[in-house]
Amino acid sequence: MLIRRLKGWELPEREATPEALMFNRRAVLAGGLAAGAIASPLLSRSAWADTAGLYPAKRNAAFTIASGPTPEADNTNYNNFYEYGTSKHVAAAAEALKPDPWTVSFDGLVDTPRKVAFEDLVKALGLEERLYRHRCVEGWAMTVPWTGFPLKALVDYAKPQSGAKYVQFETFMDPKMAPGQKSFFYPWPYLEGVSMAEATNDLAFMVTGAYGKPLPKVMGAPLRLALPWKYGFKSIKSISRISFVAERPKTFWAQLNADEYGFWANVNPAVPHPRWSQSSEAVLGTNDRQPTQLFNGYAAQVASLYDGLKGESLYM
Ligand code: MTE
């Protein structure tokens, strides 16, 4: 059985959120991005920095929210990126991530397994901006202007075979670059998955940027997932491998504790986490409390995905 160790998101919200406002590394991050953008014409194999000229992308008006985005500084100073430590303040540590060059492997049940350069993926699939809500299982919530392309477009690009039932995503594995991966407690690499029906839903989004710029390292450069109707741990960062599989993926957190961090992990105010209520959430930045919404406010778009799965643990 597992040794109980307090994970970051097990902190009571009242203890955790105010810390987000105590640090501001925005200047450091902005400096880093600007340097990358200036250097990019000189770096022939620089995938992430070379895409800087594609931002900001046009906002897709179908995916917007009246409340407006969480300030960038609050977002980039309160993160979960266990590859760089279990603290919320991992932005400085995550600067060790090297997104240039970056490749993404496609394998499993696909017609042609291949490895694609990140910039070629972006060129092939194009970019748009969407404003999405994000709800962490710990009880905090934010709104982010993500840039990227629909996961559905990536599925079409990969050409999966009919036997594929799930899409499995893996983060890079490089303990030298990500010291957190030296910890034997966690089943590295970080791994996540969705059903094919979820992957091809309009809301599922592959993210390459945020706030009109390439994705900061701490937010999972150069490529992450956004599944706004699910708890945030499904939104895997720094993806380097995408596999089409017949069996349900054994996800990172479910391997550690499936009763608390299950495969489906859909947001539901009526289903408490085994150790805390999910009925309300704290807004990142202000710490105001607001009611949690079923499927994080996206029930109209996604509830029907689960019609045939009533016996499953859909909300944890
Ligand atoms: N992906 C990787 N590779 N490693 C992580 O630790 N944390 C997850 C998710 N994706 C995580 C990850 C969790 S718990 C959340 S809430 C979101 O990333 C946080 O994203 P943010 O730091 O951009 O807010």
Short mmCIF file of C-alpha atoms and ligand atoms in Angstrom, two decimals:
data_model
loop_
_atom_site.label_atom_id
_atom_site.label_comp_id
_atom_site.label_asym_id
_atom_site.label_seq_id
_atom_site.Cartn_x
_atom_site.Cartn_y
_atom_site.Cartn_z
CA MET A 1 0.00 0.00 0.00
CA LEU A 2 1.08 3.58 -0.52
CA ILE A 3 2.97 5.57 2.03
CA ARG A 4 0.79 8.58 2.78
CA ARG A 5 2.58 11.74 1.82
CA LEU A 6 0.86 15.11 1.63
CA LYS A 7 0.54 16.13 -1.99
CA GLY A 8 0.43 19.78 -2.94
CA TRP A 9 -3.26 19.73 -3.69
CA GLU A 10 -4.05 18.18 -0.33
CA LEU A 11 -3.28 21.52 1.33
CA PRO A 12 -6.42 23.23 2.56
CA GLU A 13 -7.20 26.04 0.15
CA ARG A 14 -7.19 28.64 2.93
CA GLU A 15 -3.52 27.82 3.54
CA ALA A 16 -2.42 27.61 -0.03
CA THR A 17 -3.99 30.36 -2.12
CA PRO A 18 -2.76 33.52 -0.39
CA GLU A 19 0.82 32.42 -1.08
CA ALA A 20 0.12 32.91 -4.77
CA LEU A 21 -0.01 36.63 -4.18
CA MET A 22 3.23 36.81 -2.22
CA PHE A 23 5.54 36.17 -5.14
CA ASN A 24 5.74 37.81 -8.50
CA ARG A 25 8.10 36.29 -11.02
CA ARG A 26 6.31 37.81 -13.97
CA ALA A 27 9.27 40.07 -14.75
CA VAL A 28 11.65 37.10 -14.83
CA LEU A 29 9.36 35.13 -17.12
CA ALA A 30 8.69 38.04 -19.44
CA GLY A 31 12.44 38.63 -19.67
CA GLY A 32 13.03 35.00 -20.59
CA LEU A 33 10.42 35.00 -23.32
CA ALA A 34 11.65 38.24 -24.81
CA ALA A 35 15.19 36.89 -24.96
CA GLY A 36 13.94 33.75 -26.74
CA ALA A 37 12.01 35.78 -29.28
CA ILE A 38 15.01 37.98 -30.09
CA ALA A 39 17.35 35.02 -30.42
CA SER A 40 14.99 32.89 -32.50
CA PRO A 41 16.15 33.83 -36.05
CA LEU A 42 19.65 32.65 -35.09
CA LEU A 43 18.55 29.30 -33.72
CA SER A 44 17.81 27.04 -36.65
CA ARG A 45 16.61 24.16 -34.40
CA SER A 46 14.71 26.30 -31.93
CA ALA A 47 11.14 25.03 -32.04
CA TRP A 48 9.45 26.81 -29.17
CA ALA A 49 11.08 30.21 -29.55
CA ASP A 50 10.69 30.17 -33.34
CA THR A 51 6.91 30.03 -33.03
CA ALA A 52 6.81 33.29 -31.02
CA GLY A 53 5.87 35.28 -34.14
CA LEU A 54 2.59 33.33 -34.45
CA TYR A 55 1.20 34.97 -31.28
CA PRO A 56 -1.26 36.37 -30.44
CA ALA A 57 -3.57 34.11 -32.43
CA LYS A 58 -7.14 35.08 -33.29
CA ARG A 59 -9.65 34.49 -30.46
CA ASN A 60 -12.32 31.91 -31.28
CA ALA A 61 -15.49 33.73 -30.19
CA ALA A 62 -17.30 30.44 -29.56
CA PHE A 63 -15.08 29.79 -26.52
CA THR A 64 -15.22 32.78 -24.25
CA ILE A 65 -16.26 33.61 -20.66
CA ALA A 66 -17.78 36.83 -19.35
CA SER A 67 -15.60 36.95 -16.21
CA GLY A 68 -12.32 37.56 -18.10
CA PRO A 69 -8.90 36.02 -17.52
CA THR A 70 -7.03 35.48 -14.27
CA PRO A 71 -4.11 37.96 -14.20
CA GLU A 72 -1.05 36.38 -15.78
CA ALA A 73 1.14 37.06 -12.74
CA ASP A 74 -1.22 35.11 -10.46
CA ASN A 75 -1.29 32.21 -12.92
CA THR A 76 2.46 31.88 -13.39
CA ASN A 77 3.22 32.11 -9.67
CA TYR A 78 0.95 29.36 -8.41
CA ASN A 79 1.46 26.14 -10.33
CA ASN A 80 1.56 22.38 -10.10
CA PHE A 81 4.53 20.92 -11.97
CA TYR A 82 5.80 18.01 -9.89
CA GLU A 83 8.75 17.43 -12.22
CA TYR A 84 10.13 20.62 -10.64
CA GLY A 85 9.00 20.09 -7.06
CA THR A 86 5.86 19.87 -4.99
CA SER A 87 5.72 23.57 -4.08
CA LYS A 88 3.35 25.94 -5.88
CA HIS A 89 6.29 28.25 -6.55
CA VAL A 90 8.15 26.25 -9.18
CA ALA A 91 8.50 28.91 -11.90
CA ALA A 92 12.21 29.47 -11.22
CA ALA A 93 12.96 25.71 -11.04
CA ALA A 94 10.99 25.08 -14.25
CA GLU A 95 13.32 27.43 -16.15
CA ALA A 96 15.57 24.32 -16.43
CA LEU A 97 13.06 22.84 -18.91
CA LYS A 98 14.46 22.89 -22.47
CA PRO A 99 11.63 23.10 -25.01
CA ASP A 100 14.08 23.71 -27.91
CA PRO A 101 14.24 21.45 -29.87
CA TRP A 102 11.12 19.40 -29.08
CA THR A 103 9.58 16.42 -30.80
CA VAL A 104 6.30 14.60 -30.25
CA SER A 105 6.09 10.87 -30.96
CA PHE A 106 2.90 9.32 -32.29
CA ASP A 107 2.63 5.57 -31.78
CA GLY A 108 0.38 2.68 -30.81
CA LEU A 109 -2.64 2.04 -33.02
CA VAL A 110 -1.84 4.52 -35.79
CA ASP A 111 -1.31 3.89 -39.49
CA THR A 112 2.18 5.41 -39.42
CA PRO A 113 4.10 5.76 -36.14
CA ARG A 114 6.27 8.89 -36.38
CA LYS A 115 8.15 11.57 -34.52
CA VAL A 116 7.20 15.14 -35.43
CA ALA A 117 9.06 18.37 -34.66
CA PHE A 118 6.95 20.68 -32.47
CA GLU A 119 7.08 23.55 -34.98
CA ASP A 120 5.89 21.25 -37.79
CA LEU A 121 2.88 20.26 -35.69
CA VAL A 122 2.03 23.92 -35.11
CA LYS A 123 2.44 24.68 -38.83
CA ALA A 124 0.22 21.75 -39.79
CA LEU A 125 -2.58 22.44 -37.30
CA GLY A 126 -2.63 26.25 -36.98
CA LEU A 127 -3.38 28.28 -33.85
CA GLU A 128 -6.41 29.92 -32.27
CA GLU A 129 -7.08 31.45 -28.85
CA ARG A 130 -9.80 30.26 -26.45
CA LEU A 131 -10.75 31.53 -23.01
CA TYR A 132 -11.25 28.51 -20.72
CA ARG A 133 -12.02 27.89 -17.08
CA HIS A 134 -9.60 25.62 -15.18
CA ARG A 135 -10.56 23.87 -11.92
CA CYS A 136 -7.90 22.14 -9.84
CA VAL A 137 -8.99 19.18 -7.70
CA GLU A 138 -7.49 21.06 -4.73
CA GLY A 139 -10.32 23.60 -4.92
CA TRP A 140 -8.88 26.61 -6.75
CA ALA A 141 -10.09 27.92 -10.08
CA MET A 142 -8.85 30.26 -12.79
CA THR A 143 -9.66 31.47 -16.29
CA VAL A 144 -6.95 31.33 -18.95
CA PRO A 145 -6.62 32.58 -22.53
CA TRP A 146 -5.00 29.49 -24.06
CA THR A 147 -3.58 29.33 -27.58
CA GLY A 148 -3.42 26.06 -29.48
CA PHE A 149 -5.42 23.74 -31.69
CA PRO A 150 -8.31 21.32 -31.09
CA LEU A 151 -7.29 17.85 -29.91
CA LYS A 152 -9.71 16.56 -32.55
CA ALA A 153 -7.48 18.08 -35.26
CA LEU A 154 -4.47 16.32 -33.75
CA VAL A 155 -6.36 13.00 -33.72
CA ASP A 156 -7.19 13.42 -37.41
CA TYR A 157 -3.54 14.28 -38.09
CA ALA A 158 -2.34 11.11 -36.29
CA LYS A 159 -4.72 8.81 -38.24
CA PRO A 160 -5.60 6.30 -35.48
CA GLN A 161 -6.82 2.84 -36.36
CA SER A 162 -10.35 1.65 -35.52
CA GLY A 163 -9.10 -0.39 -32.52
CA ALA A 164 -7.98 2.77 -30.69
CA LYS A 165 -10.25 3.44 -27.69
CA TYR A 166 -8.14 5.93 -25.74
CA VAL A 167 -5.51 8.60 -26.34
CA GLN A 168 -2.60 8.38 -23.91
CA PHE A 169 -0.27 11.34 -23.27
CA GLU A 170 3.18 11.25 -21.70
CA THR A 171 5.41 14.02 -20.39
CA PHE A 172 9.15 13.92 -21.23
CA MET A 173 11.37 11.75 -19.01
CA ASP A 174 14.70 13.38 -18.14
CA PRO A 175 15.63 13.47 -14.44
CA LYS A 176 18.68 15.64 -15.22
CA MET A 177 16.43 18.34 -16.68
CA ALA A 178 13.61 17.76 -14.16
CA PRO A 179 14.99 16.84 -10.72
CA GLY A 180 11.53 15.93 -9.40
CA GLN A 181 11.72 12.84 -11.62
CA LYS A 182 14.51 11.52 -9.38
CA SER A 183 11.90 10.85 -6.67
CA PHE A 184 11.04 7.14 -6.59
CA PHE A 185 7.75 7.89 -4.86
CA TYR A 186 6.10 8.93 -8.15
CA PRO A 187 5.45 6.69 -11.19
CA TRP A 188 7.27 8.85 -13.76
CA PRO A 189 6.76 9.88 -16.48
CA TYR A 190 3.55 11.83 -15.84
CA LEU A 191 0.89 10.08 -17.90
CA GLU A 192 -2.71 10.95 -18.70
CA GLY A 193 -5.43 9.77 -21.03
CA VAL A 194 -8.89 10.39 -22.43
CA SER A 195 -11.40 8.27 -24.32
CA MET A 196 -11.62 8.76 -28.08
CA ALA A 197 -15.07 10.35 -27.59
CA GLU A 198 -13.57 12.88 -25.17
CA ALA A 199 -10.57 13.52 -27.42
CA THR A 200 -12.81 14.37 -30.35
CA ASN A 201 -15.14 16.63 -28.35
CA ASP A 202 -14.91 20.28 -29.45
CA LEU A 203 -13.71 21.45 -26.03
CA ALA A 204 -10.59 19.25 -25.79
CA PHE A 205 -7.69 21.57 -26.65
CA MET A 206 -3.94 21.16 -27.18
CA VAL A 207 -2.20 24.19 -25.75
CA THR A 208 0.98 25.82 -27.11
CA GLY A 209 0.56 29.30 -25.65
CA ALA A 210 -1.14 31.44 -23.02
CA TYR A 211 -1.81 35.16 -22.64
CA GLY A 212 -0.94 35.72 -26.31
CA LYS A 213 2.60 34.25 -26.07
CA PRO A 214 4.29 30.86 -26.28
CA LEU A 215 3.52 28.79 -23.19
CA PRO A 216 5.80 29.70 -20.26
CA LYS A 217 7.93 26.77 -19.11
CA VAL A 218 6.15 26.54 -15.76
CA MET A 219 2.80 26.12 -17.54
CA GLY A 220 4.07 23.12 -19.52
CA ALA A 221 5.96 24.38 -22.59
CA PRO A 222 5.87 23.68 -25.40
CA LEU A 223 2.72 21.52 -25.53
CA ARG A 224 0.08 20.68 -22.90
CA LEU A 225 -3.53 19.65 -22.75
CA ALA A 226 -6.58 21.65 -21.59
CA LEU A 227 -9.72 19.69 -20.62
CA PRO A 228 -11.75 22.42 -18.91
CA TRP A 229 -14.60 20.18 -17.72
CA LYS A 230 -12.20 17.92 -15.77
CA TYR A 231 -10.05 18.44 -12.72
CA GLY A 232 -6.77 20.09 -13.65
CA PHE A 233 -4.52 17.06 -13.10
CA LYS A 234 -5.87 15.67 -16.41
CA SER A 235 -4.30 18.67 -18.22
CA ILE A 236 -0.84 17.12 -18.66
CA LYS A 237 2.13 19.39 -19.36
CA SER A 238 5.19 19.21 -21.65
CA ILE A 239 3.87 16.32 -23.75
CA SER A 240 6.43 14.36 -25.77
CA ARG A 241 4.52 11.19 -26.64
CA ILE A 242 0.96 10.51 -27.79
CA SER A 243 -0.17 6.89 -28.07
CA PHE A 244 -3.45 5.50 -29.37
CA VAL A 245 -4.35 2.46 -27.28
CA ALA A 246 -7.09 -0.12 -26.77
CA GLU A 247 -6.78 -0.34 -22.95
CA ARG A 248 -7.59 2.43 -20.46
CA PRO A 249 -4.30 4.23 -19.63
CA LYS A 250 -2.85 3.78 -16.14
CA THR A 251 -2.66 7.44 -15.24
CA PHE A 252 -0.02 9.01 -13.00
CA TRP A 253 -2.28 10.01 -10.11
CA ALA A 254 -4.54 6.96 -10.34
CA GLN A 255 -1.45 4.78 -9.93
CA LEU A 256 -0.76 6.63 -6.68
CA ASN A 257 -4.33 6.71 -5.40
CA ALA A 258 -7.20 5.76 -7.72
CA ASP A 259 -9.88 6.43 -5.08
CA GLU A 260 -8.86 10.07 -4.89
CA TYR A 261 -7.68 10.83 -8.45
CA GLY A 262 -9.55 8.58 -10.84
CA PHE A 263 -9.47 8.24 -14.60
CA TRP A 264 -12.56 10.31 -15.48
CA ALA A 265 -12.16 13.13 -12.94
CA ASN A 266 -15.08 15.24 -14.17
CA VAL A 267 -15.86 18.29 -12.03
CA ASN A 268 -18.97 17.86 -9.87
CA PRO A 269 -19.89 20.01 -6.83
CA ALA A 270 -22.05 17.19 -5.43
CA VAL A 271 -19.26 14.59 -5.29
CA PRO A 272 -16.74 15.43 -2.58
CA HIS A 273 -13.12 14.42 -2.76
CA PRO A 274 -12.71 11.74 -0.05
CA ARG A 275 -11.01 14.33 2.18
CA TRP A 276 -12.70 17.66 1.30
CA SER A 277 -15.83 19.17 -0.25
CA GLN A 278 -15.90 20.21 -3.90
CA SER A 279 -19.05 22.34 -3.52
CA SER A 280 -17.21 25.65 -3.88
CA GLU A 281 -13.89 26.92 -5.24
CA ALA A 282 -11.47 29.77 -4.52
CA VAL A 283 -10.72 32.15 -7.38
CA LEU A 284 -6.96 32.32 -7.96
CA GLY A 285 -5.78 35.87 -7.39
CA THR A 286 -8.68 37.19 -5.29
CA ASN A 287 -9.40 34.10 -3.17
CA ASP A 288 -13.16 34.90 -3.52
CA ARG A 289 -15.30 31.79 -3.10
CA GLN A 290 -17.82 30.82 -5.76
CA PRO A 291 -19.98 27.72 -6.27
CA THR A 292 -18.41 24.87 -8.24
CA GLN A 293 -20.34 24.08 -11.44
CA LEU A 294 -21.17 20.64 -12.82
CA PHE A 295 -18.56 19.81 -15.48
CA ASN A 296 -17.00 23.14 -14.49
CA GLY A 297 -19.76 24.97 -16.39
CA TYR A 298 -19.42 22.92 -19.60
CA ALA A 299 -22.25 20.41 -19.05
CA ALA A 300 -24.05 21.41 -22.26
CA GLN A 301 -20.99 20.49 -24.31
CA VAL A 302 -19.85 17.30 -22.56
CA ALA A 303 -22.53 15.67 -20.35
CA SER A 304 -23.71 13.40 -23.18
CA LEU A 305 -20.22 11.85 -23.45
CA TYR A 306 -21.02 9.88 -20.29
CA ASP A 307 -24.54 8.66 -21.08
CA GLY A 308 -23.42 5.06 -21.44
CA LEU A 309 -21.07 5.06 -18.45
CA LYS A 310 -23.46 5.41 -15.51
CA GLY A 311 -21.81 2.61 -13.48
CA GLU A 312 -18.39 4.26 -13.58
CA SER A 313 -16.83 6.61 -11.08
CA LEU A 314 -17.18 9.61 -13.37
CA TYR A 315 -16.46 12.38 -10.89
CA MET A 316 -13.30 11.21 -9.18
N1 MTE B 1 1.56 17.89 -15.86
C1 MTE B 1 2.76 17.45 -15.47
N2 MTE B 1 3.59 16.91 -16.38
N3 MTE B 1 3.16 17.52 -14.18
C2 MTE B 1 2.34 18.02 -13.18
O1 MTE B 1 2.73 18.05 -12.02
N4 MTE B 1 0.13 18.97 -12.66
C3 MTE B 1 -1.28 18.96 -13.04
C4 MTE B 1 -1.48 19.50 -14.45
N5 MTE B 1 -0.51 18.93 -15.37
C5 MTE B 1 1.04 18.48 -13.57
C6 MTE B 1 0.70 18.43 -14.94
C7 MTE B 1 -2.14 19.69 -12.13
S1 MTE B 1 -2.46 18.96 -10.64
C8 MTE B 1 -2.74 20.87 -12.47
S2 MTE B 1 -3.91 21.61 -11.48
C9 MTE B 1 -2.32 21.60 -13.67
O2 MTE B 1 -1.32 20.91 -14.42
C10 MTE B 1 -1.78 22.94 -13.24
O3 MTE B 1 -1.50 23.74 -14.34
P1 MTE B 1 -0.89 25.19 -14.10
O4 MTE B 1 0.34 25.01 -13.25
O5 MTE B 1 -0.58 25.73 -15.46
O6 MTE B 1 -1.93 25.97 -13.39
#
